[in-house]
Amino acid sequence: MFTGIIEAVGHIQSMQPRGGDVRLYVKTGKLSLDDVKLGDSIAVNGVCLTAVELPGDGFWADVSQETIRRTALSRLKEGSKVNLEQALTPSTRLGGHLVSGHVDGVGKVLSMNEDARSWHFRIEAPANLARYIAEKGSITVDGTSLTVNSVDGAVFDLNIVPHTMQETVMGGYQVGSPVNLEVDLIARYLERLLLGDKAAEPGSASSALSMSFLAENGYLKP
């Protein structure tokens, strides 16, 4: 588990194909690895990866085909900057929100404009994630915990303060940049819970709640 509060910006030092998968070497910059052990989790642009080697100034991690298909890590190259966060400990301040490091989909930056000292971003999420994104709710963009300003269909707005622009990879975004998105954990599990016994039926994982389903199962007053 993570908080979505970025601790450092590192970069991809090496990407090595390994039998269909990829092994990444991430140089961690100012992120201290003093208490990191083999097998520990580190979020890279919001993707929870496992440290399999610790050469001292970074870590190696294996990236599976599932992760390559479901995230924007496949768009990275040697030299690409990445957001980094170590996993939560019992004494960690929960400054953002609970983040699993399991990316739900890849969004796209539609626009970015200066707004006083901040930046106003519009990002388009995959259509199947739109139902989980709510005004003033939380969303994780490349591992950064952010508050949604407004939502219009699958497009949501963010205001990014100068500190976040300087201390994360968001300062390097351009129109069209792909971004890893993780929706709020509560929204995902609430939808699944409301399905009740239907959650065990084949195909339920891809079905969205509808007004008729809610009415039929007593969630709406007649």
C-alpha positions as YAML, in Angstrom:
chain: A
units: angstrom
residues:
- id: 1
  name: MET
  ca: [0.00, 0.00, 0.00]
- id: 2
  name: PHE
  ca: [1.03, 3.58, -0.72]
- id: 3
  name: THR
  ca: [-0.22, 7.12, -0.05]
- id: 4
  name: GLY
  ca: [0.27, 8.78, -3.43]
- id: 5
  name: ILE
  ca: [2.71, 11.29, -1.92]
- id: 6
  name: ILE
  ca: [5.75, 11.16, -4.22]
- id: 7
  name: GLU
  ca: [9.04, 10.88, -2.35]
- id: 8
  name: ALA
  ca: [11.46, 11.38, -5.24]
- id: 9
  name: VAL
  ca: [11.81, 11.51, -9.00]
- id: 10
  name: GLY
  ca: [14.15, 8.88, -10.40]
- id: 11
  name: HIS
  ca: [14.85, 7.72, -13.92]
- id: 12
  name: ILE
  ca: [15.01, 4.53, -15.96]
- id: 13
  name: GLN
  ca: [18.65, 3.54, -16.29]
- id: 14
  name: SER
  ca: [18.13, 0.32, -18.23]
- id: 15
  name: MET
  ca: [15.34, -1.74, -19.83]
- id: 16
  name: GLN
  ca: [16.23, -5.34, -20.67]
- id: 17
  name: PRO
  ca: [13.89, -7.76, -22.49]
- id: 18
  name: ARG
  ca: [13.66, -11.05, -20.58]
- id: 19
  name: GLY
  ca: [11.77, -13.81, -22.35]
- id: 20
  name: GLY
  ca: [8.76, -11.64, -23.17]
- id: 21
  name: ASP
  ca: [8.93, -9.68, -19.92]
- id: 22
  name: VAL
  ca: [11.13, -6.68, -19.10]
- id: 23
  name: ARG
  ca: [13.64, -6.09, -16.32]
- id: 24
  name: LEU
  ca: [13.98, -2.43, -15.32]
- id: 25
  name: TYR
  ca: [16.83, -0.73, -13.53]
- id: 26
  name: VAL
  ca: [15.52, 2.38, -11.77]
- id: 27
  name: LYS
  ca: [17.99, 4.90, -10.39]
- id: 28
  name: THR
  ca: [16.27, 6.39, -7.36]
- id: 29
  name: GLY
  ca: [17.95, 9.80, -7.05]
- id: 30
  name: LYS
  ca: [17.32, 11.33, -3.63]
- id: 31
  name: LEU
  ca: [15.13, 8.42, -2.48]
- id: 32
  name: SER
  ca: [16.99, 6.67, 0.32]
- id: 33
  name: LEU
  ca: [17.21, 2.90, 0.01]
- id: 34
  name: ASP
  ca: [18.85, 2.42, 3.41]
- id: 35
  name: ASP
  ca: [15.94, 0.42, 4.83]
- id: 36
  name: VAL
  ca: [14.86, -1.26, 1.58]
- id: 37
  name: LYS
  ca: [15.33, -5.03, 1.38]
- id: 38
  name: LEU
  ca: [15.06, -7.50, -1.48]
- id: 39
  name: GLY
  ca: [11.38, -8.23, -2.06]
- id: 40
  name: ASP
  ca: [10.19, -4.81, -0.86]
- id: 41
  name: SER
  ca: [7.69, -2.85, -2.92]
- id: 42
  name: ILE
  ca: [8.38, 0.50, -4.58]
- id: 43
  name: ALA
  ca: [5.81, 2.35, -6.70]
- id: 44
  name: VAL
  ca: [7.16, 3.52, -10.06]
- id: 45
  name: ASN
  ca: [4.76, 5.96, -11.72]
- id: 46
  name: GLY
  ca: [2.06, 4.39, -9.57]
- id: 47
  name: VAL
  ca: [2.93, 0.78, -10.45]
- id: 48
  name: CYS
  ca: [3.84, -1.43, -7.51]
- id: 49
  name: LEU
  ca: [7.11, -3.19, -8.39]
- id: 50
  name: THR
  ca: [9.24, -5.61, -6.37]
- id: 51
  name: ALA
  ca: [12.94, -4.91, -5.83]
- id: 52
  name: VAL
  ca: [14.86, -8.01, -6.98]
- id: 53
  name: GLU
  ca: [18.36, -6.51, -6.90]
- id: 54
  name: LEU
  ca: [19.75, -3.55, -4.95]
- id: 55
  name: PRO
  ca: [23.03, -2.33, -6.44]
- id: 56
  name: GLY
  ca: [23.12, 0.73, -4.16]
- id: 57
  name: ASP
  ca: [21.94, 3.69, -6.23]
- id: 58
  name: GLY
  ca: [18.72, 2.10, -7.43]
- id: 59
  name: PHE
  ca: [16.92, -1.19, -7.86]
- id: 60
  name: TRP
  ca: [16.11, -3.80, -10.47]
- id: 61
  name: ALA
  ca: [12.52, -4.97, -10.92]
- id: 62
  name: ASP
  ca: [10.79, -7.43, -13.22]
- id: 63
  name: VAL
  ca: [7.78, -6.17, -15.19]
- id: 64
  name: SER
  ca: [5.31, -8.81, -16.35]
- id: 65
  name: GLN
  ca: [3.37, -8.85, -19.62]
- id: 66
  name: GLU
  ca: [0.19, -8.08, -17.65]
- id: 67
  name: THR
  ca: [1.78, -4.90, -16.28]
- id: 68
  name: ILE
  ca: [3.11, -3.94, -19.71]
- id: 69
  name: ARG
  ca: [-0.37, -4.34, -21.22]
- id: 70
  name: ARG
  ca: [-2.24, -2.50, -18.47]
- id: 71
  name: THR
  ca: [0.06, 0.46, -17.76]
- id: 72
  name: ALA
  ca: [2.07, 3.19, -19.46]
- id: 73
  name: LEU
  ca: [5.37, 1.64, -18.37]
- id: 74
  name: SER
  ca: [5.66, 0.26, -21.91]
- id: 75
  name: ARG
  ca: [6.02, 3.85, -23.15]
- id: 76
  name: LEU
  ca: [9.08, 4.49, -21.00]
- id: 77
  name: LYS
  ca: [12.61, 4.42, -22.35]
- id: 78
  name: GLU
  ca: [16.08, 4.72, -20.92]
- id: 79
  name: GLY
  ca: [16.37, 8.17, -19.35]
- id: 80
  name: SER
  ca: [12.63, 8.59, -18.70]
- id: 81
  name: LYS
  ca: [11.86, 10.26, -15.37]
- id: 82
  name: VAL
  ca: [9.57, 8.38, -12.99]
- id: 83
  name: ASN
  ca: [7.72, 9.11, -9.74]
- id: 84
  name: LEU
  ca: [8.89, 6.99, -6.81]
- id: 85
  name: GLU
  ca: [7.29, 6.09, -3.48]
- id: 86
  name: GLN
  ca: [8.20, 3.41, -0.95]
- id: 87
  name: ALA
  ca: [5.48, 1.26, 0.58]
- id: 88
  name: LEU
  ca: [3.60, 2.37, 3.70]
- id: 89
  name: THR
  ca: [4.84, 1.55, 7.18]
- id: 90
  name: PRO
  ca: [2.74, 1.68, 10.39]
- id: 91
  name: SER
  ca: [4.30, 5.08, 11.21]
- id: 92
  name: THR
  ca: [3.83, 6.68, 7.77]
- id: 93
  name: ARG
  ca: [1.81, 9.89, 7.59]
- id: 94
  name: LEU
  ca: [-1.22, 9.26, 5.37]
- id: 95
  name: GLY
  ca: [-1.01, 12.57, 3.54]
- id: 96
  name: GLY
  ca: [-2.72, 11.48, 0.34]
- id: 97
  name: HIS
  ca: [-5.14, 8.54, 0.19]
- id: 98
  name: LEU
  ca: [-4.83, 4.75, 0.25]
- id: 99
  name: VAL
  ca: [-3.26, 3.62, -3.02]
- id: 100
  name: SER
  ca: [-2.68, -0.01, -3.98]
- id: 101
  name: GLY
  ca: [-0.20, 0.47, -6.80]
- id: 102
  name: HIS
  ca: [-2.46, -1.58, -9.09]
- id: 103
  name: VAL
  ca: [-3.10, 0.57, -12.15]
- id: 104
  name: ASP
  ca: [-6.65, 0.47, -13.53]
- id: 105
  name: GLY
  ca: [-5.94, 1.95, -16.93]
- id: 106
  name: VAL
  ca: [-4.01, 4.47, -19.00]
- id: 107
  name: GLY
  ca: [-5.38, 7.98, -19.48]
- id: 108
  name: LYS
  ca: [-4.28, 10.80, -21.75]
- id: 109
  name: VAL
  ca: [-3.49, 14.47, -21.09]
- id: 110
  name: LEU
  ca: [-5.92, 16.51, -23.21]
- id: 111
  name: SER
  ca: [-4.82, 20.00, -22.19]
- id: 112
  name: MET
  ca: [-2.65, 21.85, -19.70]
- id: 113
  name: ASN
  ca: [-2.88, 25.58, -19.07]
- id: 114
  name: GLU
  ca: [-1.45, 27.97, -16.52]
- id: 115
  name: ASP
  ca: [-3.98, 29.01, -13.87]
- id: 116
  name: ALA
  ca: [-2.46, 31.76, -11.69]
- id: 117
  name: ARG
  ca: [0.52, 29.97, -10.06]
- id: 118
  name: SER
  ca: [-0.97, 26.52, -10.65]
- id: 119
  name: TRP
  ca: [-1.63, 24.45, -13.76]
- id: 120
  name: HIS
  ca: [-5.04, 23.29, -14.94]
- id: 121
  name: PHE
  ca: [-5.03, 19.81, -16.49]
- id: 122
  name: ARG
  ca: [-7.76, 17.97, -18.37]
- id: 123
  name: ILE
  ca: [-7.23, 14.22, -18.55]
- id: 124
  name: GLU
  ca: [-9.29, 11.62, -20.39]
- id: 125
  name: ALA
  ca: [-9.73, 8.29, -18.64]
- id: 126
  name: PRO
  ca: [-10.70, 5.03, -20.35]
- id: 127
  name: ALA
  ca: [-14.50, 4.89, -20.65]
- id: 128
  name: ASN
  ca: [-14.81, 1.91, -18.29]
- id: 129
  name: LEU
  ca: [-13.23, 3.94, -15.45]
- id: 130
  name: ALA
  ca: [-15.49, 6.99, -15.75]
- id: 131
  name: ARG
  ca: [-18.04, 5.65, -13.24]
- id: 132
  name: TYR
  ca: [-15.39, 5.55, -10.50]
- id: 133
  name: ILE
  ca: [-14.28, 9.20, -10.86]
- id: 134
  name: ALA
  ca: [-16.22, 11.74, -8.79]
- id: 135
  name: GLU
  ca: [-15.97, 15.49, -8.30]
- id: 136
  name: LYS
  ca: [-13.78, 16.21, -5.24]
- id: 137
  name: GLY
  ca: [-12.93, 12.53, -5.04]
- id: 138
  name: SER
  ca: [-9.40, 11.10, -5.12]
- id: 139
  name: ILE
  ca: [-7.53, 9.74, -8.10]
- id: 140
  name: THR
  ca: [-3.94, 8.64, -8.61]
- id: 141
  name: VAL
  ca: [-2.11, 9.91, -11.71]
- id: 142
  name: ASP
  ca: [1.30, 8.27, -12.27]
- id: 143
  name: GLY
  ca: [1.34, 7.50, -8.56]
- id: 144
  name: THR
  ca: [0.44, 11.02, -7.40]
- id: 145
  name: SER
  ca: [-2.61, 11.38, -5.14]
- id: 146
  name: LEU
  ca: [-4.79, 14.18, -6.54]
- id: 147
  name: THR
  ca: [-8.24, 15.69, -6.02]
- id: 148
  name: VAL
  ca: [-10.65, 15.75, -8.95]
- id: 149
  name: ASN
  ca: [-11.99, 19.27, -9.57]
- id: 150
  name: SER
  ca: [-14.78, 18.32, -11.94]
- id: 151
  name: VAL
  ca: [-15.87, 15.50, -14.24]
- id: 152
  name: ASP
  ca: [-17.45, 15.54, -17.70]
- id: 153
  name: GLY
  ca: [-18.04, 12.01, -18.93]
- id: 154
  name: ALA
  ca: [-14.64, 10.31, -18.96]
- id: 155
  name: VAL
  ca: [-12.76, 13.63, -18.79]
- id: 156
  name: PHE
  ca: [-11.71, 15.06, -15.45]
- id: 157
  name: ASP
  ca: [-10.03, 18.30, -14.37]
- id: 158
  name: LEU
  ca: [-7.16, 18.83, -11.95]
- id: 159
  name: ASN
  ca: [-5.39, 21.86, -10.54]
- id: 160
  name: ILE
  ca: [-1.72, 21.19, -9.84]
- id: 161
  name: VAL
  ca: [0.15, 23.46, -7.41]
- id: 162
  name: PRO
  ca: [3.77, 24.54, -8.10]
- id: 163
  name: HIS
  ca: [5.26, 22.11, -5.55]
- id: 164
  name: THR
  ca: [3.67, 19.11, -7.28]
- id: 165
  name: MET
  ca: [4.82, 20.32, -10.70]
- id: 166
  name: GLN
  ca: [8.38, 20.62, -9.41]
- id: 167
  name: GLU
  ca: [8.58, 17.43, -7.33]
- id: 168
  name: THR
  ca: [6.87, 14.94, -9.68]
- id: 169
  name: VAL
  ca: [6.99, 14.01, -13.35]
- id: 170
  name: MET
  ca: [3.91, 16.17, -14.03]
- id: 171
  name: GLY
  ca: [6.24, 19.07, -14.87]
- id: 172
  name: GLY
  ca: [7.30, 17.11, -17.96]
- id: 173
  name: TYR
  ca: [3.81, 16.29, -19.25]
- id: 174
  name: GLN
  ca: [2.70, 17.40, -22.71]
- id: 175
  name: VAL
  ca: [-0.64, 17.25, -24.47]
- id: 176
  name: GLY
  ca: [-1.08, 13.60, -25.43]
- id: 177
  name: SER
  ca: [1.12, 12.20, -22.64]
- id: 178
  name: PRO
  ca: [-0.12, 8.77, -21.44]
- id: 179
  name: VAL
  ca: [-0.60, 8.52, -17.66]
- id: 180
  name: ASN
  ca: [-1.24, 5.64, -15.29]
- id: 181
  name: LEU
  ca: [-4.57, 5.96, -13.47]
- id: 182
  name: GLU
  ca: [-5.71, 4.25, -10.29]
- id: 183
  name: VAL
  ca: [-9.24, 5.03, -9.12]
- id: 184
  name: ASP
  ca: [-10.30, 5.18, -5.50]
- id: 185
  name: LEU
  ca: [-10.20, 1.76, -3.79]
- id: 186
  name: ILE
  ca: [-13.52, 2.31, -2.03]
- id: 187
  name: ALA
  ca: [-15.35, 2.98, -5.30]
- id: 188
  name: ARG
  ca: [-14.09, -0.25, -6.85]
- id: 189
  name: TYR
  ca: [-14.99, -2.46, -3.90]
- id: 190
  name: LEU
  ca: [-18.33, -0.76, -3.30]
- id: 191
  name: GLU
  ca: [-19.46, -1.56, -6.83]
- id: 192
  name: ARG
  ca: [-18.43, -5.19, -6.43]
- id: 193
  name: LEU
  ca: [-20.13, -5.43, -3.04]
- id: 194
  name: LEU
  ca: [-23.41, -4.05, -4.38]
- id: 195
  name: LEU
  ca: [-23.52, -6.85, -6.96]
- id: 196
  name: GLY
  ca: [-24.09, -9.27, -4.07]
- id: 197
  name: ASP
  ca: [-24.54, -12.88, -5.20]
- id: 198
  name: LYS
  ca: [-24.41, -11.79, -8.85]
- id: 199
  name: ALA
  ca: [-20.67, -11.13, -8.35]
- id: 200
  name: ALA
  ca: [-20.14, -14.91, -8.59]
- id: 201
  name: GLU
  ca: [-21.82, -15.13, -12.00]
- id: 202
  name: PRO
  ca: [-19.63, -15.34, -15.14]
- id: 203
  name: GLY
  ca: [-19.14, -11.95, -16.74]
- id: 204
  name: SER
  ca: [-19.91, -9.97, -13.60]
- id: 205
  name: ALA
  ca: [-16.41, -8.48, -13.46]
- id: 206
  name: SER
  ca: [-17.08, -6.46, -16.61]
- id: 207
  name: SER
  ca: [-20.68, -5.45, -15.86]
- id: 208
  name: ALA
  ca: [-21.49, -2.00, -14.53]
- id: 209
  name: LEU
  ca: [-24.17, -1.21, -12.03]
- id: 210
  name: SER
  ca: [-27.31, 0.24, -13.60]
- id: 211
  name: MET
  ca: [-30.32, 2.08, -12.22]
- id: 212
  name: SER
  ca: [-32.50, -0.93, -13.05]
- id: 213
  name: PHE
  ca: [-30.16, -3.28, -11.15]
- id: 214
  name: LEU
  ca: [-30.23, -0.99, -8.10]
- id: 215
  name: ALA
  ca: [-34.03, -0.76, -8.22]
- id: 216
  name: GLU
  ca: [-34.50, -4.52, -8.65]
- id: 217
  name: ASN
  ca: [-32.29, -5.23, -5.65]
- id: 218
  name: GLY
  ca: [-33.89, -2.74, -3.28]
- id: 219
  name: TYR
  ca: [-31.21, -0.04, -3.31]
- id: 220
  name: LEU
  ca: [-33.62, 2.58, -4.68]
- id: 221
  name: LYS
  ca: [-36.97, 3.60, -3.28]
- id: 222
  name: PRO
  ca: [-39.91, 2.98, -5.63]
...
